[in-house]
Amino acid sequence: MKPLGFIAALAALASAVPQPLQYSSEAPSSDRLSKRATLCGPQEYLETFWFLVKNGISEAAPDDGSQCITVVGQFDSLLRWSTSFTWSGASSTPRSY
């Protein structure tokens, strides 16, 4: 391969490599949650610009426990969330997915 051909191929490869996301100090309003959201109901969900967050707790045995998901915040394509739950009954009984 000629040196110029190699340099051209290398430049083409470098331009094809995914670049890290660039974050600004201010995200567009459609990409940011204005406040926390807590999902505790069966099949409750929250849609954001980038994500669909579901509380997948089963309705079959609501007396056996509870589960809540808290979406703490979103910045661009990053989502911060937490979950809390309590279970009772047989460990083999599915309650969430």
Short mmCIF file of N, CA and C in Angstrom, two decimals:
data_model
loop_
_atom_site.label_atom_id
_atom_site.label_comp_id
_atom_site.label_asym_id
_atom_site.label_seq_id
_atom_site.Cartn_x
_atom_site.Cartn_y
_atom_site.Cartn_z
N MET A 1 0.85 -1.17 0.00
CA MET A 1 0.00 0.00 0.00
C MET A 1 0.89 1.24 0.00
N LYS A 2 0.55 2.19 -0.84
CA LYS A 2 1.31 3.42 -0.91
C LYS A 2 1.08 4.24 0.35
N PRO A 3 2.07 5.05 0.78
CA PRO A 3 1.92 5.84 2.01
C PRO A 3 0.69 6.74 1.99
N LEU A 4 0.41 7.38 0.86
CA LEU A 4 -0.76 8.26 0.82
C LEU A 4 -2.05 7.47 0.93
N GLY A 5 -2.09 6.28 0.33
CA GLY A 5 -3.26 5.42 0.43
C GLY A 5 -3.49 4.96 1.86
N PHE A 6 -2.40 4.65 2.57
CA PHE A 6 -2.49 4.24 3.96
C PHE A 6 -3.02 5.38 4.83
N ILE A 7 -2.53 6.58 4.60
CA ILE A 7 -2.97 7.75 5.37
C ILE A 7 -4.45 8.02 5.10
N ALA A 8 -4.87 7.90 3.86
CA ALA A 8 -6.28 8.12 3.53
C ALA A 8 -7.16 7.06 4.19
N ALA A 9 -6.70 5.80 4.19
CA ALA A 9 -7.47 4.73 4.84
C ALA A 9 -7.55 4.95 6.34
N LEU A 10 -6.45 5.39 6.94
CA LEU A 10 -6.42 5.66 8.37
C LEU A 10 -7.34 6.82 8.73
N ALA A 11 -7.36 7.85 7.91
CA ALA A 11 -8.25 8.99 8.14
C ALA A 11 -9.71 8.58 8.03
N ALA A 12 -10.03 7.72 7.08
CA ALA A 12 -11.41 7.23 6.93
C ALA A 12 -11.82 6.40 8.13
N LEU A 13 -10.90 5.58 8.64
CA LEU A 13 -11.19 4.76 9.82
C LEU A 13 -11.42 5.64 11.04
N ALA A 14 -10.59 6.65 11.22
CA ALA A 14 -10.72 7.54 12.38
C ALA A 14 -12.04 8.28 12.36
N SER A 15 -12.52 8.64 11.19
CA SER A 15 -13.80 9.35 11.12
C SER A 15 -14.98 8.41 11.36
N ALA A 16 -14.78 7.09 11.20
CA ALA A 16 -15.86 6.12 11.40
C ALA A 16 -15.96 5.64 12.84
N VAL A 17 -14.93 5.88 13.66
CA VAL A 17 -14.94 5.43 15.05
C VAL A 17 -15.93 6.28 15.83
N PRO A 18 -16.84 5.64 16.60
CA PRO A 18 -17.79 6.42 17.40
C PRO A 18 -17.06 7.34 18.37
N GLN A 19 -17.55 8.53 18.48
CA GLN A 19 -16.96 9.51 19.37
C GLN A 19 -17.76 9.57 20.66
N PRO A 20 -17.13 9.89 21.80
CA PRO A 20 -17.90 10.01 23.04
C PRO A 20 -18.92 11.14 22.93
N LEU A 21 -20.03 10.96 23.65
CA LEU A 21 -21.06 12.00 23.64
C LEU A 21 -20.53 13.28 24.25
N GLN A 22 -20.90 14.37 23.67
CA GLN A 22 -20.52 15.68 24.20
C GLN A 22 -21.69 16.23 25.00
N TYR A 23 -21.44 16.59 26.23
CA TYR A 23 -22.50 17.12 27.08
C TYR A 23 -22.30 18.61 27.30
N SER A 24 -23.39 19.32 27.21
CA SER A 24 -23.34 20.74 27.53
C SER A 24 -23.81 20.92 28.96
N SER A 25 -23.65 22.09 29.50
CA SER A 25 -24.08 22.35 30.87
C SER A 25 -25.60 22.46 30.96
N GLU A 26 -26.27 22.62 29.85
CA GLU A 26 -27.72 22.76 29.84
C GLU A 26 -28.31 21.79 28.83
N ALA A 27 -29.09 20.83 29.30
CA ALA A 27 -29.73 19.86 28.41
C ALA A 27 -31.00 20.46 27.84
N PRO A 28 -31.39 20.05 26.63
CA PRO A 28 -32.67 20.50 26.10
C PRO A 28 -33.80 20.09 27.03
N SER A 29 -34.83 20.90 27.12
CA SER A 29 -35.91 20.63 28.08
C SER A 29 -36.59 19.30 27.81
N SER A 30 -36.65 18.84 26.57
CA SER A 30 -37.29 17.57 26.28
C SER A 30 -36.48 16.38 26.79
N ASP A 31 -35.22 16.59 27.12
CA ASP A 31 -34.35 15.51 27.59
C ASP A 31 -34.19 15.51 29.11
N ARG A 32 -34.91 16.35 29.82
CA ARG A 32 -34.66 16.47 31.25
C ARG A 32 -35.97 16.38 32.01
N LEU A 33 -35.98 15.60 33.08
CA LEU A 33 -37.16 15.54 33.93
C LEU A 33 -37.17 16.76 34.83
N SER A 34 -38.33 17.34 35.02
CA SER A 34 -38.40 18.53 35.86
C SER A 34 -38.39 18.18 37.33
N LYS A 35 -38.81 16.97 37.70
CA LYS A 35 -38.80 16.54 39.09
C LYS A 35 -38.79 15.03 39.15
N ARG A 36 -38.62 14.50 40.35
CA ARG A 36 -38.64 13.06 40.54
C ARG A 36 -40.00 12.49 40.21
N ALA A 37 -39.99 11.25 39.80
CA ALA A 37 -41.24 10.53 39.55
C ALA A 37 -41.15 9.18 40.26
N THR A 38 -42.18 8.83 41.01
CA THR A 38 -42.21 7.55 41.71
C THR A 38 -43.37 6.72 41.18
N LEU A 39 -43.05 5.49 40.78
CA LEU A 39 -44.04 4.57 40.22
C LEU A 39 -44.24 3.43 41.22
N CYS A 40 -45.44 3.30 41.77
CA CYS A 40 -45.71 2.24 42.74
C CYS A 40 -46.87 1.34 42.33
N GLY A 41 -47.70 1.77 41.42
CA GLY A 41 -48.85 0.98 41.01
C GLY A 41 -48.48 -0.14 40.06
N PRO A 42 -49.32 -1.19 40.03
CA PRO A 42 -49.07 -2.29 39.08
C PRO A 42 -49.08 -1.76 37.64
N GLN A 43 -48.07 -2.13 36.90
CA GLN A 43 -47.95 -1.76 35.49
C GLN A 43 -47.88 -0.25 35.26
N GLU A 44 -47.55 0.52 36.28
CA GLU A 44 -47.40 1.97 36.11
C GLU A 44 -46.12 2.24 35.30
N TYR A 45 -46.13 3.27 34.48
CA TYR A 45 -44.96 3.56 33.66
C TYR A 45 -44.78 5.06 33.46
N LEU A 46 -43.58 5.42 33.01
CA LEU A 46 -43.23 6.80 32.74
C LEU A 46 -42.47 6.83 31.43
N GLU A 47 -42.87 7.68 30.51
CA GLU A 47 -42.17 7.85 29.25
C GLU A 47 -41.40 9.16 29.28
N THR A 48 -40.13 9.11 28.89
CA THR A 48 -39.33 10.31 28.71
C THR A 48 -38.90 10.33 27.25
N PHE A 49 -38.12 11.31 26.90
CA PHE A 49 -37.64 11.42 25.52
C PHE A 49 -36.87 10.17 25.10
N TRP A 50 -36.03 9.64 26.01
CA TRP A 50 -35.16 8.51 25.68
C TRP A 50 -35.64 7.17 26.24
N PHE A 51 -36.46 7.16 27.29
CA PHE A 51 -36.72 5.94 28.04
C PHE A 51 -38.20 5.68 28.25
N LEU A 52 -38.51 4.40 28.45
CA LEU A 52 -39.81 3.95 28.93
C LEU A 52 -39.51 3.16 30.19
N VAL A 53 -39.89 3.68 31.36
CA VAL A 53 -39.63 3.05 32.65
C VAL A 53 -40.93 2.43 33.13
N LYS A 54 -40.91 1.11 33.41
CA LYS A 54 -42.11 0.40 33.84
C LYS A 54 -41.93 -0.17 35.24
N ASN A 55 -42.97 -0.08 36.05
CA ASN A 55 -43.01 -0.80 37.32
C ASN A 55 -43.70 -2.12 37.01
N GLY A 56 -42.93 -3.17 36.79
CA GLY A 56 -43.45 -4.44 36.31
C GLY A 56 -43.97 -5.35 37.39
N ILE A 57 -44.43 -4.82 38.52
CA ILE A 57 -44.93 -5.68 39.59
C ILE A 57 -46.21 -6.37 39.12
N SER A 58 -46.34 -7.63 39.50
CA SER A 58 -47.49 -8.42 39.08
C SER A 58 -48.74 -8.03 39.86
N GLU A 59 -49.87 -8.04 39.18
CA GLU A 59 -51.14 -7.77 39.84
C GLU A 59 -51.72 -9.04 40.46
N ALA A 60 -51.10 -10.19 40.20
CA ALA A 60 -51.66 -11.47 40.63
C ALA A 60 -51.67 -11.63 42.15
N ALA A 61 -50.66 -11.13 42.83
CA ALA A 61 -50.56 -11.32 44.28
C ALA A 61 -50.17 -10.01 44.97
N PRO A 62 -51.03 -8.99 44.93
CA PRO A 62 -50.65 -7.70 45.51
C PRO A 62 -50.46 -7.73 47.01
N ASP A 63 -51.04 -8.73 47.71
CA ASP A 63 -50.89 -8.82 49.16
C ASP A 63 -49.54 -9.39 49.57
N ASP A 64 -48.78 -9.91 48.61
CA ASP A 64 -47.50 -10.53 48.91
C ASP A 64 -46.34 -9.55 48.93
N GLY A 65 -46.56 -8.30 48.60
CA GLY A 65 -45.47 -7.35 48.63
C GLY A 65 -45.75 -6.13 47.80
N SER A 66 -44.75 -5.28 47.71
CA SER A 66 -44.89 -4.05 46.94
C SER A 66 -43.54 -3.69 46.33
N GLN A 67 -43.60 -2.87 45.32
CA GLN A 67 -42.39 -2.42 44.63
C GLN A 67 -42.62 -1.01 44.11
N CYS A 68 -41.65 -0.14 44.32
CA CYS A 68 -41.70 1.22 43.79
C CYS A 68 -40.40 1.51 43.05
N ILE A 69 -40.51 2.23 41.96
CA ILE A 69 -39.35 2.69 41.21
C ILE A 69 -39.38 4.21 41.24
N THR A 70 -38.26 4.81 41.62
CA THR A 70 -38.15 6.27 41.62
C THR A 70 -37.17 6.68 40.55
N VAL A 71 -37.64 7.47 39.61
CA VAL A 71 -36.76 8.05 38.60
C VAL A 71 -36.25 9.35 39.19
N VAL A 72 -34.96 9.37 39.51
CA VAL A 72 -34.36 10.51 40.19
C VAL A 72 -34.12 11.66 39.23
N GLY A 73 -33.67 11.34 38.02
CA GLY A 73 -33.43 12.39 37.05
C GLY A 73 -32.89 11.84 35.75
N GLN A 74 -32.88 12.69 34.76
CA GLN A 74 -32.37 12.33 33.44
C GLN A 74 -31.58 13.50 32.91
N PHE A 75 -30.44 13.19 32.30
CA PHE A 75 -29.66 14.19 31.60
C PHE A 75 -29.24 13.58 30.28
N ASP A 76 -29.73 14.14 29.18
CA ASP A 76 -29.49 13.58 27.85
C ASP A 76 -29.91 12.11 27.84
N SER A 77 -28.99 11.21 27.49
CA SER A 77 -29.35 9.80 27.39
C SER A 77 -28.98 9.00 28.64
N LEU A 78 -28.78 9.68 29.76
CA LEU A 78 -28.46 9.01 31.02
C LEU A 78 -29.66 9.11 31.95
N LEU A 79 -30.00 8.00 32.61
CA LEU A 79 -31.14 7.97 33.53
C LEU A 79 -30.65 7.49 34.88
N ARG A 80 -31.05 8.19 35.94
CA ARG A 80 -30.71 7.78 37.30
C ARG A 80 -32.00 7.36 37.98
N TRP A 81 -32.00 6.14 38.55
CA TRP A 81 -33.21 5.63 39.16
C TRP A 81 -32.86 4.74 40.35
N SER A 82 -33.87 4.47 41.19
CA SER A 82 -33.70 3.56 42.31
C SER A 82 -34.98 2.75 42.45
N THR A 83 -34.89 1.66 43.19
CA THR A 83 -36.07 0.84 43.42
C THR A 83 -36.12 0.41 44.87
N SER A 84 -37.32 0.22 45.38
CA SER A 84 -37.51 -0.32 46.73
C SER A 84 -38.62 -1.36 46.66
N PHE A 85 -38.50 -2.39 47.48
CA PHE A 85 -39.50 -3.45 47.43
C PHE A 85 -39.57 -4.19 48.75
N THR A 86 -40.69 -4.81 49.01
CA THR A 86 -40.88 -5.73 50.13
C THR A 86 -41.63 -6.94 49.59
N TRP A 87 -41.20 -8.14 49.99
CA TRP A 87 -41.85 -9.36 49.54
C TRP A 87 -42.17 -10.23 50.73
N SER A 88 -43.24 -10.99 50.62
CA SER A 88 -43.55 -12.02 51.60
C SER A 88 -44.10 -13.22 50.84
N GLY A 89 -44.27 -14.34 51.51
CA GLY A 89 -44.78 -15.52 50.83
C GLY A 89 -43.65 -16.37 50.27
N ALA A 90 -44.02 -17.35 49.45
CA ALA A 90 -43.05 -18.30 48.90
C ALA A 90 -42.07 -17.60 47.96
N SER A 91 -40.81 -17.97 48.07
CA SER A 91 -39.79 -17.35 47.23
C SER A 91 -39.92 -17.75 45.76
N SER A 92 -40.66 -18.82 45.48
CA SER A 92 -40.81 -19.28 44.10
C SER A 92 -41.95 -18.57 43.36
N THR A 93 -42.69 -17.73 44.05
CA THR A 93 -43.81 -17.03 43.43
C THR A 93 -43.31 -15.78 42.72
N PRO A 94 -43.47 -15.68 41.39
CA PRO A 94 -43.00 -14.49 40.68
C PRO A 94 -43.85 -13.27 41.03
N ARG A 95 -43.20 -12.14 41.19
CA ARG A 95 -43.90 -10.92 41.52
C ARG A 95 -43.54 -9.77 40.59
N SER A 96 -42.43 -9.89 39.92
CA SER A 96 -41.96 -8.80 39.07
C SER A 96 -41.19 -9.40 37.91
N TYR A 97 -41.06 -8.62 36.83
CA TYR A 97 -40.28 -9.06 35.68
C TYR A 97 -39.58 -7.88 35.08
#
